[in-house]
Amino acid sequence: AEVGRATDPKGHLAKVAGEDTNEETRVLAYRTFGNFAMCSPPDVQKSAVQELLKPLADKKAPARAVLAALESLSDVAAIAASKGAAVPWATAAIEKSVPWLVVAVTKAVQRH
């Protein structure tokens, strides 16, 4: 029950992850959502994953926050797969991450 409240989309952690002006604070909030998702029952995991997907669709999200969310999603998917659990949100995560991957490749190319 406590983990469920912590991952509430209208709760304090969600607000910090999505709106805090300090980029490092947002990164830590997304990592916290990932940690909750990794050790939660499926219903709570679903709400945590939904929060982790949000920065992938937010064009104004700091790149480090997006990276933290992607890393957390990857960790959650790996743990679920190792337990033989379904990962129904993986397709949405992949689709939302493609634009970020294109930007990452483009920036790397521009540096050389």
Short mmCIF file of N, CA and C in Angstrom, two decimals, residues 17 22-24 26-27 30-31 52 55-56 58-71 99-101 103-104 107 111:
data_model
loop_
_atom_site.label_atom_id
_atom_site.label_comp_id
_atom_site.label_asym_id
_atom_site.label_seq_id
_atom_site.Cartn_x
_atom_site.Cartn_y
_atom_site.Cartn_z
N ALA A 17 9.33 14.57 -10.13
CA ALA A 17 9.91 14.00 -11.34
C ALA A 17 9.55 14.82 -12.58
N ASN A 22 15.30 21.50 -10.61
CA ASN A 22 16.63 20.93 -10.47
C ASN A 22 16.69 19.60 -11.24
N GLU A 23 17.53 19.56 -12.25
CA GLU A 23 17.62 18.37 -13.10
C GLU A 23 18.04 17.13 -12.33
N GLU A 24 18.98 17.27 -11.41
CA GLU A 24 19.44 16.13 -10.63
C GLU A 24 18.31 15.56 -9.77
N ARG A 26 15.15 15.61 -10.51
CA ARG A 26 14.27 14.87 -11.42
C ARG A 26 14.87 13.50 -11.75
N VAL A 27 16.17 13.47 -11.99
CA VAL A 27 16.85 12.20 -12.27
C VAL A 27 16.65 11.23 -11.11
N TYR A 30 13.08 9.85 -11.02
CA TYR A 30 12.82 8.79 -12.00
C TYR A 30 13.51 7.49 -11.61
N ARG A 31 14.68 7.57 -11.04
CA ARG A 31 15.35 6.35 -10.55
C ARG A 31 14.56 5.73 -9.41
N LEU A 52 7.37 6.67 -15.65
CA LEU A 52 8.65 6.59 -16.34
C LEU A 52 8.52 6.86 -17.84
N PRO A 55 8.49 11.26 -19.37
CA PRO A 55 9.54 12.13 -19.92
C PRO A 55 9.92 11.79 -21.35
N LEU A 56 9.62 10.57 -21.78
CA LEU A 56 9.96 10.19 -23.15
C LEU A 56 9.09 10.94 -24.17
N ASP A 58 7.89 14.03 -23.41
CA ASP A 58 8.00 15.45 -23.07
C ASP A 58 9.21 16.06 -23.76
N LYS A 59 8.97 16.89 -24.76
CA LYS A 59 10.08 17.48 -25.52
C LYS A 59 10.92 18.46 -24.69
N LYS A 60 10.39 18.90 -23.57
CA LYS A 60 11.11 19.84 -22.71
C LYS A 60 11.83 19.15 -21.55
N ALA A 61 11.69 17.84 -21.45
CA ALA A 61 12.33 17.12 -20.36
C ALA A 61 13.84 17.16 -20.53
N PRO A 62 14.56 17.36 -19.43
CA PRO A 62 16.03 17.36 -19.52
C PRO A 62 16.54 16.00 -19.99
N ALA A 63 17.56 16.01 -20.80
CA ALA A 63 18.10 14.77 -21.36
C ALA A 63 18.51 13.78 -20.26
N ARG A 64 19.09 14.25 -19.17
CA ARG A 64 19.50 13.35 -18.09
C ARG A 64 18.30 12.69 -17.42
N ALA A 65 17.19 13.42 -17.31
CA ALA A 65 15.97 12.85 -16.73
C ALA A 65 15.42 11.76 -17.65
N VAL A 66 15.44 12.04 -18.94
CA VAL A 66 14.98 11.04 -19.92
C VAL A 66 15.86 9.80 -19.85
N LEU A 67 17.17 10.00 -19.78
CA LEU A 67 18.09 8.87 -19.69
C LEU A 67 17.83 8.05 -18.43
N ALA A 68 17.58 8.71 -17.31
CA ALA A 68 17.28 8.00 -16.06
C ALA A 68 16.01 7.18 -16.20
N ALA A 69 15.00 7.75 -16.86
CA ALA A 69 13.74 7.02 -17.08
C ALA A 69 13.98 5.81 -17.99
N LEU A 70 14.75 6.00 -19.07
CA LEU A 70 15.04 4.89 -19.98
C LEU A 70 15.81 3.78 -19.28
N GLU A 71 16.79 4.15 -18.48
CA GLU A 71 17.56 3.15 -17.74
C GLU A 71 16.68 2.39 -16.76
N PRO A 99 12.61 8.73 -30.87
CA PRO A 99 13.08 10.10 -31.14
C PRO A 99 14.30 10.49 -30.30
N TRP A 100 14.37 10.01 -29.07
CA TRP A 100 15.51 10.33 -28.22
C TRP A 100 16.77 9.65 -28.72
N LEU A 101 16.63 8.45 -29.24
CA LEU A 101 17.79 7.75 -29.78
C LEU A 101 18.33 8.45 -31.03
N VAL A 103 18.11 11.68 -31.64
CA VAL A 103 18.80 12.88 -31.15
C VAL A 103 20.17 12.51 -30.61
N ALA A 104 20.25 11.43 -29.87
CA ALA A 104 21.53 11.01 -29.29
C ALA A 104 22.55 10.70 -30.39
N LYS A 107 23.63 14.06 -32.11
CA LYS A 107 24.55 14.86 -31.30
C LYS A 107 25.94 14.25 -31.30
N ARG A 111 29.56 16.05 -32.88
CA ARG A 111 30.77 16.27 -32.09
C ARG A 111 32.03 15.89 -32.84
#
